[in-house]
Short mmCIF file of C-alpha atoms and ligand atoms in Angstrom, two decimals:
data_model
loop_
_atom_site.label_atom_id
_atom_site.label_comp_id
_atom_site.label_asym_id
_atom_site.label_seq_id
_atom_site.Cartn_x
_atom_site.Cartn_y
_atom_site.Cartn_z
CA UNK M 1 101.03 64.59 119.90
CA UNK M 2 100.55 65.38 123.58
CA UNK M 3 103.24 67.28 125.42
CA UNK M 4 103.93 64.28 127.67
CA UNK M 5 104.68 62.13 124.60
CA UNK M 6 106.99 64.74 123.08
CA UNK M 7 108.87 64.99 126.33
CA UNK M 8 109.28 61.23 126.47
CA UNK M 9 110.78 61.17 122.98
CA UNK M 10 113.27 63.86 124.00
CA UNK M 11 114.24 61.93 127.12
CA UNK M 12 114.69 58.70 125.17
CA UNK M 13 116.27 59.84 121.90
CA UNK M 14 117.89 63.27 122.18
CA UNK M 15 121.26 63.94 123.81
CA UNK M 16 120.91 65.33 127.31
CA UNK M 17 122.63 68.65 126.62
CA UNK M 18 119.70 70.98 127.24
CA UNK M 19 117.81 71.70 130.46
CA UNK M 20 114.63 72.50 128.56
CA UNK M 21 111.69 74.49 129.86
CA UNK M 22 108.31 72.77 129.99
CA UNK M 23 106.99 74.19 126.75
CA UNK M 24 106.59 72.80 123.25
CA UNK M 25 106.33 75.71 120.86
CA UNK M 26 104.17 74.66 117.93
CA UNK M 27 103.69 77.85 115.94
CA UNK M 28 104.18 81.58 116.05
CA UNK M 29 103.21 84.93 114.56
CA UNK M 30 105.11 88.20 115.21
CA UNK M 31 106.10 88.16 118.90
CA UNK M 32 103.47 85.61 119.88
CA UNK M 33 103.92 81.85 120.08
CA UNK M 34 101.46 78.98 120.63
CA UNK M 35 102.15 75.66 122.30
CA UNK M 36 100.79 72.25 121.23
CA UNK M 37 97.62 72.80 123.25
CA UNK M 38 96.96 76.18 121.62
CA UNK M 39 97.96 78.31 124.64
CA UNK M 40 99.46 81.71 123.67
CA UNK M 41 102.76 83.22 124.78
CA UNK M 42 104.41 86.58 124.33
CA UNK M 43 107.94 86.01 123.10
CA UNK M 44 110.74 88.12 124.59
CA UNK M 45 113.43 85.69 123.38
CA UNK M 46 113.19 85.41 119.56
CA UNK M 47 114.85 82.00 119.80
CA UNK M 48 118.05 83.31 121.28
CA UNK M 49 118.03 86.57 119.37
CA UNK M 50 117.49 84.70 116.10
CA UNK M 51 113.97 85.55 114.93
CA UNK M 52 114.85 89.20 114.46
CA UNK M 53 111.72 89.89 112.39
CA UNK M 54 109.51 87.79 114.68
CA UNK M 55 107.75 84.56 113.79
CA UNK M 56 106.45 84.22 110.26
CA UNK M 57 107.36 87.66 108.94
CA UNK M 58 105.54 87.64 105.55
CA UNK M 59 108.40 89.19 103.54
CA UNK M 60 110.98 86.84 105.02
CA UNK M 61 108.75 83.77 104.55
CA UNK M 62 108.09 84.83 100.97
CA UNK M 63 111.80 85.28 100.19
CA UNK M 64 112.65 81.88 101.68
CA UNK M 65 109.77 80.09 99.94
CA UNK M 66 110.66 81.60 96.57
CA UNK M 67 114.24 80.45 96.95
CA UNK M 68 113.21 76.91 97.98
CA UNK M 69 111.15 76.69 94.82
CA UNK M 70 114.06 77.99 92.71
CA UNK M 71 117.24 76.43 94.09
CA UNK M 72 117.75 74.90 97.55
CA UNK M 73 121.46 74.17 97.41
CA UNK M 74 124.54 74.09 95.27
CA UNK M 75 128.09 74.02 96.60
CA UNK M 76 130.45 76.95 96.97
CA UNK M 77 132.25 75.72 93.87
CA UNK M 78 129.59 77.69 91.98
CA UNK M 79 128.07 81.17 92.11
CA UNK M 80 124.58 81.88 93.40
CA UNK M 81 122.74 85.19 93.28
CA UNK M 82 121.41 85.17 96.89
CA UNK M 83 124.91 84.69 98.37
CA UNK M 84 126.48 87.48 96.35
CA UNK M 85 123.53 89.82 97.04
CA UNK M 86 123.76 89.17 100.76
CA UNK M 87 127.53 89.75 100.78
CA UNK M 88 127.01 93.09 99.04
CA UNK M 89 124.29 94.13 101.49
CA UNK M 90 126.47 93.20 104.48
CA UNK M 91 129.40 95.24 103.16
CA UNK M 92 127.17 98.22 102.36
CA UNK M 93 125.61 98.15 105.84
CA UNK M 94 128.90 97.86 107.71
CA UNK M 95 131.64 99.37 105.54
CA UNK M 96 133.46 96.03 105.67
CA UNK M 97 135.02 94.74 102.45
CA UNK M 98 134.43 91.00 102.06
CA UNK M 99 132.39 88.22 103.67
CA UNK M 100 132.88 84.54 104.42
CA UNK M 101 129.67 82.60 105.13
CA UNK M 102 129.40 79.86 107.77
CA UNK M 103 126.43 78.16 109.39
CA UNK M 104 126.69 79.28 112.99
CA UNK M 105 128.27 81.75 115.35
CA UNK M 106 131.00 79.43 116.59
CA UNK M 107 131.97 78.66 113.01
CA UNK M 108 132.11 82.35 112.20
CA UNK M 109 134.48 82.85 115.14
CA UNK M 110 136.58 79.90 113.95
CA UNK M 111 136.91 81.71 110.63
CA UNK M 112 137.88 84.91 112.42
CA UNK M 113 140.50 83.09 114.51
CA UNK M 114 142.00 81.40 111.45
CA UNK M 115 142.14 84.71 109.61
CA UNK M 116 143.83 86.49 112.51
CA UNK M 117 146.48 83.77 112.78
CA UNK M 118 147.14 83.81 109.05
CA UNK M 119 147.41 87.60 109.09
CA UNK M 120 149.95 87.39 111.91
CA UNK M 121 151.90 84.57 110.27
CA UNK M 122 151.95 86.20 106.82
CA UNK M 123 153.28 89.50 108.14
CA UNK M 124 155.32 88.57 111.22
CA UNK M 125 155.88 84.81 111.18
CA UNK M 126 154.11 81.84 112.81
CA UNK M 127 154.99 82.95 116.36
CA UNK M 128 152.44 85.73 116.04
CA UNK M 129 149.41 83.55 116.80
CA UNK M 130 148.01 84.62 120.19
CA UNK M 131 144.57 86.09 120.61
CA UNK M 132 143.61 88.11 123.66
CA UNK M 133 139.96 87.69 124.66
CA UNK M 134 138.11 89.00 127.71
CA UNK M 135 137.26 87.32 130.97
CA UNK M 136 133.56 86.46 131.13
CA UNK M 137 133.33 86.38 127.33
CA UNK M 138 131.47 83.81 125.27
CA UNK M 139 132.57 82.89 121.77
CA UNK M 140 131.09 79.45 121.08
CA UNK M 141 131.12 75.74 121.78
CA UNK M 142 133.68 74.30 119.38
CA UNK M 143 137.04 73.40 120.88
CA UNK M 144 138.80 76.55 119.64
CA UNK M 145 135.93 78.92 120.47
CA UNK M 146 135.63 77.34 123.92
CA UNK M 147 139.31 78.09 124.36
CA UNK M 148 138.57 81.68 123.28
CA UNK M 149 135.74 81.87 125.82
CA UNK M 150 137.10 83.50 128.98
CA UNK M 151 135.11 81.49 131.52
CA UNK M 152 136.63 78.58 133.44
CA UNK M 153 133.26 76.84 133.70
CA UNK M 154 133.48 76.07 129.98
CA UNK M 155 136.98 74.67 130.22
CA UNK M 156 136.22 71.57 132.28
CA UNK M 157 136.26 68.10 130.76
CA UNK M 158 137.08 68.98 127.17
CA UNK M 159 140.81 69.55 127.10
CA UNK M 160 143.36 69.71 125.74
CA UNK M 161 142.45 73.01 124.16
CA UNK M 162 144.41 74.68 121.38
CA UNK M 163 147.03 77.03 122.79
CA UNK M 164 147.19 80.70 121.95
CA UNK M 165 144.36 82.31 123.93
CA UNK M 166 145.02 84.79 126.71
CA UNK M 167 142.32 86.38 128.86
CA UNK M 168 142.27 90.01 129.95
CA UNK M 169 139.97 91.81 132.36
CA UNK M 170 137.10 93.68 130.72
CA UNK M 171 137.15 97.46 131.16
CA UNK M 172 140.76 97.39 132.37
CA UNK M 173 143.05 98.66 129.60
CA UNK M 174 146.13 98.24 131.80
CA UNK M 175 145.44 94.55 132.23
CA UNK M 176 144.74 94.09 128.53
CA UNK M 177 147.91 95.91 127.58
CA UNK M 178 149.89 93.63 129.91
CA UNK M 179 148.52 90.57 128.08
CA UNK M 180 149.72 91.86 124.71
CA UNK M 181 153.13 90.84 123.39
CA UNK M 182 154.99 90.37 120.12
CA UNK M 183 153.05 87.12 119.79
CA UNK M 184 149.63 88.80 119.79
CA UNK M 185 147.85 88.74 116.44
CA UNK M 186 144.40 89.84 117.58
CA UNK M 187 142.13 91.04 120.36
CA UNK M 188 138.59 89.67 120.32
CA UNK M 189 135.70 91.34 122.17
CA UNK M 190 131.93 91.34 122.42
CA UNK M 191 131.00 95.04 122.75
CA UNK M 192 127.98 93.89 124.75
CA UNK M 193 128.70 90.57 126.45
CA UNK M 194 125.63 88.40 126.05
CA UNK M 195 125.93 85.03 127.77
CA UNK M 196 128.22 86.66 130.32
CA UNK M 197 125.28 88.66 131.71
CA UNK M 198 124.29 91.34 129.16
CA UNK M 199 127.12 93.69 130.02
CA UNK M 200 128.01 96.58 127.72
CA UNK M 201 131.73 97.32 127.76
CA UNK M 202 132.78 100.86 128.71
CA UNK M 203 133.22 103.26 125.84
CA UNK M 204 136.65 104.46 126.95
CA UNK M 205 137.91 100.91 127.27
CA UNK M 206 136.74 99.86 123.81
CA UNK M 207 138.19 103.04 122.31
CA UNK M 208 141.52 102.40 124.02
CA UNK M 209 141.56 98.77 122.80
CA UNK M 210 140.92 99.92 119.22
CA UNK M 211 143.70 102.52 119.48
CA UNK M 212 146.17 100.02 120.93
CA UNK M 213 145.35 97.47 118.23
CA UNK M 214 145.79 100.04 115.46
CA UNK M 215 149.17 101.18 116.85
CA UNK M 216 150.56 97.66 117.09
CA UNK M 217 148.97 96.23 113.91
CA UNK M 218 147.00 93.82 116.09
CA UNK M 219 143.66 92.87 114.56
CA UNK M 220 140.50 93.89 116.38
CA UNK M 221 137.89 91.13 116.11
CA UNK M 222 134.41 92.14 117.20
CA UNK M 223 132.05 89.27 118.00
CA UNK M 224 128.63 90.71 117.15
CA UNK M 225 126.94 87.32 116.99
CA UNK M 226 124.41 88.34 119.62
CA UNK M 227 124.71 92.13 119.59
CA UNK M 228 124.76 92.68 115.81
CA UNK M 229 122.12 92.99 113.11
CA UNK M 230 120.16 95.79 114.74
CA UNK M 231 119.82 94.27 118.21
CA UNK M 232 121.15 97.37 120.01
CA UNK M 233 119.61 99.99 117.71
CA UNK M 234 122.66 100.22 115.43
CA UNK M 235 123.38 97.68 112.72
CA UNK M 236 126.53 96.71 114.67
CA UNK M 237 126.76 97.43 118.39
CA UNK M 238 130.38 98.57 117.89
CA UNK M 239 128.97 101.65 116.08
CA UNK M 240 127.97 102.92 119.55
CA UNK M 241 131.69 102.90 120.35
CA UNK M 242 132.89 104.68 117.22
CA UNK M 243 135.41 101.96 116.39
CA UNK M 244 136.27 100.27 113.10
CA UNK M 245 137.02 96.57 113.58
CA UNK M 246 139.25 94.53 111.28
CA UNK M 247 136.98 91.49 111.54
CA UNK M 248 133.32 91.25 112.58
CA UNK M 249 131.43 88.01 113.22
CA UNK M 250 127.67 87.72 112.89
CA UNK M 251 125.15 84.89 113.27
CA UNK M 252 122.00 84.63 115.42
CA UNK M 253 119.75 87.47 114.18
CA UNK M 254 121.26 87.55 110.69
CA UNK M 255 119.30 84.59 109.37
CA UNK M 256 115.96 85.66 110.78
CA UNK M 257 115.32 82.02 111.78
CA UNK M 258 117.60 79.98 109.53
CA UNK M 259 121.17 78.99 110.45
CA UNK M 260 123.85 81.32 109.15
CA UNK M 261 127.10 82.86 110.31
CA UNK M 262 129.27 85.44 108.62
CA UNK M 263 132.83 86.68 109.00
CA UNK M 264 133.22 90.23 107.74
CA UNK M 265 136.67 91.42 106.72
CA UNK M 266 137.89 95.02 106.71
CA UNK M 267 140.63 96.65 104.62
CA UNK M 268 143.49 94.90 106.44
CA UNK M 269 142.02 91.41 106.31
CA UNK M 270 139.99 91.33 103.11
CA UNK M 271 142.65 89.38 101.21
CA UNK M 272 144.16 87.40 104.10
CA UNK M 273 142.31 84.20 103.25
CA UNK M 274 143.08 82.81 99.80
CA UNK M 275 142.01 79.81 97.74
CA UNK M 276 141.72 76.70 99.88
CA UNK M 277 142.41 78.48 103.19
CA UNK M 278 138.88 78.03 104.47
CA UNK M 279 135.58 76.58 103.35
CA UNK M 280 132.17 75.21 104.26
CA UNK M 281 129.83 72.77 102.54
CA UNK M 282 126.64 74.49 103.64
CA UNK M 283 127.88 78.04 104.31
CA UNK M 284 126.14 80.63 102.16
CA UNK M 285 123.27 78.31 101.27
CA UNK M 286 120.93 80.14 98.86
CA UNK M 287 117.74 79.70 100.92
CA UNK M 288 119.40 80.92 104.08
CA UNK M 289 121.00 83.86 102.25
CA UNK M 290 117.69 84.84 100.62
CA UNK M 291 116.11 85.02 104.10
CA UNK M 292 119.06 86.93 105.56
CA UNK M 293 118.96 89.44 102.70
CA UNK M 294 115.33 90.13 103.58
CA UNK M 295 116.36 90.77 107.20
CA UNK M 296 118.99 93.26 106.01
CA UNK M 297 116.59 95.03 103.64
CA UNK M 298 114.17 95.51 106.56
CA UNK M 299 116.82 97.09 108.78
CA UNK M 300 116.78 100.67 107.47
CA UNK M 301 117.38 103.79 109.55
CA UNK M 302 113.77 104.08 110.67
CA UNK M 303 113.71 100.43 111.74
CA UNK M 304 116.86 100.89 113.83
CA UNK M 305 115.48 104.08 115.42
CA UNK M 306 112.39 102.09 116.38
CA UNK M 307 114.60 99.46 118.04
CA UNK M 308 116.27 102.22 120.08
CA UNK M 309 112.89 103.64 121.07
CA UNK M 310 111.49 100.27 122.04
CA UNK M 311 114.66 99.59 124.04
CA UNK M 312 114.12 102.84 125.95
CA UNK M 313 110.46 102.00 126.45
CA UNK M 314 111.44 98.62 127.88
CA UNK M 315 114.06 100.23 130.12
CA UNK M 316 111.69 102.82 131.56
CA UNK M 317 108.92 100.35 132.21
CA UNK M 318 111.24 97.70 133.64
CA UNK M 319 112.82 100.10 136.11
CA UNK M 320 109.35 100.87 137.48
CA UNK M 321 108.59 97.19 138.15
CA UNK M 322 108.84 96.08 141.76
CA UNK M 323 111.71 93.70 142.62
CA UNK M 324 113.76 94.90 139.64
CA UNK M 325 116.98 96.45 140.93
CA UNK M 326 118.42 97.52 137.62
CA UNK M 327 118.84 96.82 133.96
CA UNK M 328 121.84 96.47 131.69
CA UNK M 329 122.67 96.15 128.01
CA UNK M 330 121.80 98.28 125.00
CA UNK M 331 118.73 98.69 122.81
CA UNK M 332 116.73 95.48 122.86
CA UNK M 333 119.53 93.42 124.35
CA UNK M 334 118.43 93.74 127.97
CA UNK M 335 119.57 92.24 131.26
CA UNK M 336 117.31 92.51 134.32
CA UNK M 337 118.75 92.32 137.81
CA UNK M 338 116.34 91.15 140.45
CA UNK M 339 116.04 92.16 144.09
CA UNK M 340 114.80 90.34 147.13
CA UNK M 341 116.49 87.03 146.41
CA UNK M 342 114.31 86.17 143.43
CA UNK M 343 116.25 83.81 141.14
CA UNK M 344 116.15 84.60 137.44
CA UNK M 345 115.59 80.98 136.53
CA UNK M 346 112.57 80.74 138.85
CA UNK M 347 111.15 83.88 137.26
CA UNK M 348 111.61 82.47 133.76
CA UNK M 349 109.89 79.20 134.71
CA UNK M 350 107.00 81.03 136.35
CA UNK M 351 106.69 83.38 133.37
CA UNK M 352 106.29 80.46 130.96
CA UNK M 353 103.38 79.16 133.05
CA UNK M 354 101.75 82.57 132.68
CA UNK M 355 102.37 82.93 128.95
CA UNK M 356 105.67 84.79 128.59
CA UNK M 357 108.93 83.47 127.13
CA UNK M 358 112.12 84.91 128.65
CA UNK M 359 115.81 83.98 128.78
CA UNK M 360 118.45 84.13 131.47
CA UNK M 361 122.08 85.23 131.36
CA UNK M 362 124.03 84.30 134.49
CA UNK M 363 121.98 85.72 137.40
CA UNK M 364 119.89 88.03 135.25
CA UNK M 365 116.73 87.70 133.22
CA UNK M 366 117.70 88.39 129.62
CA UNK M 367 115.38 89.83 126.99
CA UNK M 368 116.10 89.54 123.28
CA UNK M 369 112.65 90.31 121.86
CA UNK M 370 112.00 90.21 118.13
CA UNK M 371 113.10 93.59 116.78
CA UNK M 372 109.64 93.97 115.21
CA UNK M 373 107.78 93.54 118.50
CA UNK M 374 104.78 95.87 118.88
CA UNK M 375 104.19 98.16 121.87
CA UNK M 376 101.06 96.18 122.63
CA UNK M 377 103.07 92.95 122.78
CA UNK M 378 105.69 94.66 124.98
CA UNK M 379 102.99 95.87 127.38
CA UNK M 380 101.35 92.47 127.56
CA UNK M 381 104.66 90.75 128.24
CA UNK M 382 105.69 93.26 130.90
CA UNK M 383 102.32 92.91 132.65
CA UNK M 384 102.99 89.19 132.96
CA UNK M 385 106.54 89.80 134.19
CA UNK M 386 105.26 92.22 136.84
CA UNK M 387 102.75 89.65 138.12
CA UNK M 388 105.34 86.88 138.10
CA UNK M 389 107.84 88.84 140.21
CA UNK M 390 105.17 89.87 142.72
CA UNK M 391 103.92 86.33 143.07
CA UNK M 392 107.40 84.89 143.48
CA UNK M 393 108.14 87.47 146.14
CA UNK M 394 104.86 86.81 147.97
CA UNK M 395 105.39 83.04 148.03
CA UNK M 396 108.91 83.60 149.39
CA UNK M 397 107.57 85.84 152.14
CA UNK M 398 105.02 83.34 153.37
CA UNK M 399 106.70 79.95 153.56
CA UNK M 400 104.21 77.10 153.91
C1 PLP Q 501 125.67 82.57 120.54
C2 PLP Q 501 126.99 83.15 120.48
C3 PLP Q 501 128.06 82.48 119.87
C4 PLP Q 501 127.93 81.07 119.33
O1 PLP Q 501 127.01 80.99 118.28
P1 PLP Q 501 126.44 79.56 117.84
O2 PLP Q 501 125.59 79.88 116.65
O3 PLP Q 501 125.67 79.00 118.97
O4 PLP Q 501 127.61 78.72 117.49
C5 PLP Q 501 129.29 83.12 119.81
N1 PLP Q 501 129.46 84.36 120.30
C6 PLP Q 501 128.46 85.04 120.88
C7 PLP Q 501 128.70 86.41 121.38
C8 PLP Q 501 127.20 84.45 121.01
O5 PLP Q 501 126.21 85.12 121.62
#
């Protein structure tokens, strides 16, 4: 099918919720994608941080294919080996104690919110139901996770929202403390805010939040949906902060390309949910879990060190590119601030024309490359980015 025909089908039959870029990705290998006409692209997006092992990683494909041939689905009323193996791997990698599987990030956060409220209610009564989240956070698109999201832009049109969410300023422990009361059951943070603009929280702040939560028996929920599973060079980005959360949520990169979410429970919360308290028809699907287990097996110490090194390589090279004013984030979760009035969205559109796939986050270009990206692919992508920024600047300087 020609691109024009594909676009027409989208316009006619698919809900208008996405402002799509003019690109139909047909296939991929490692950090390289091809469109329907066969044109090649370097991929600095990995979906949105999903294809952590790149496109078509042979081990991942093999694990998924084997599981499709063996057993595609059975409900959570029965045991399956891939789900139990993945749960064990997740606990071993993180020190958490139990796992609940969902299908997406928002669903994982829903599970975390339910758990926090039940923990509060069980121990202190139903009044203890409030969750403090941060301004500029992003926690998902369901009604409750939108309410948890500390950005007014997301709160238009869809009310009424469930009560019980309070927003505190990031990196301001005084403000956060003032939002805490006897009703607070949890504080929820992204250690590195993703959609909010690739902003790593300050170490002192996160440490102080963890201390405050521990003192007051308030649960610390860490949303690692974007920052987890090796993205920042640690398995969880909260390891950079030396904290031990009570609940961790994962999704995006965990599945390596298939939809999965996970809620990880620590010592305090591992038995909070009981029979019938929560559930999912598809959550923990054997195919998806078999793929995710392969992602986890790949992420050993050497792999994570490589992510850190590649992140530093990116940072050094990016800072030397003209019209880049600075970078933010951690590891291979990178925000790029642009100078000279160049809009991130224009840069991303121009980059696609030249064979490079990027993302934005607020006013920044955002990079979430496959964790397995090669130095050659990084160099080729950055060469394109350099050209794109120069050309955008030049066309701005000489208006027709
Ligand atoms: C993407 C994201 C979510 C939502 O995940 P979905 O799979 O889109 O539901 C939640 N929190 C963070 C930090 C995210 O980056």
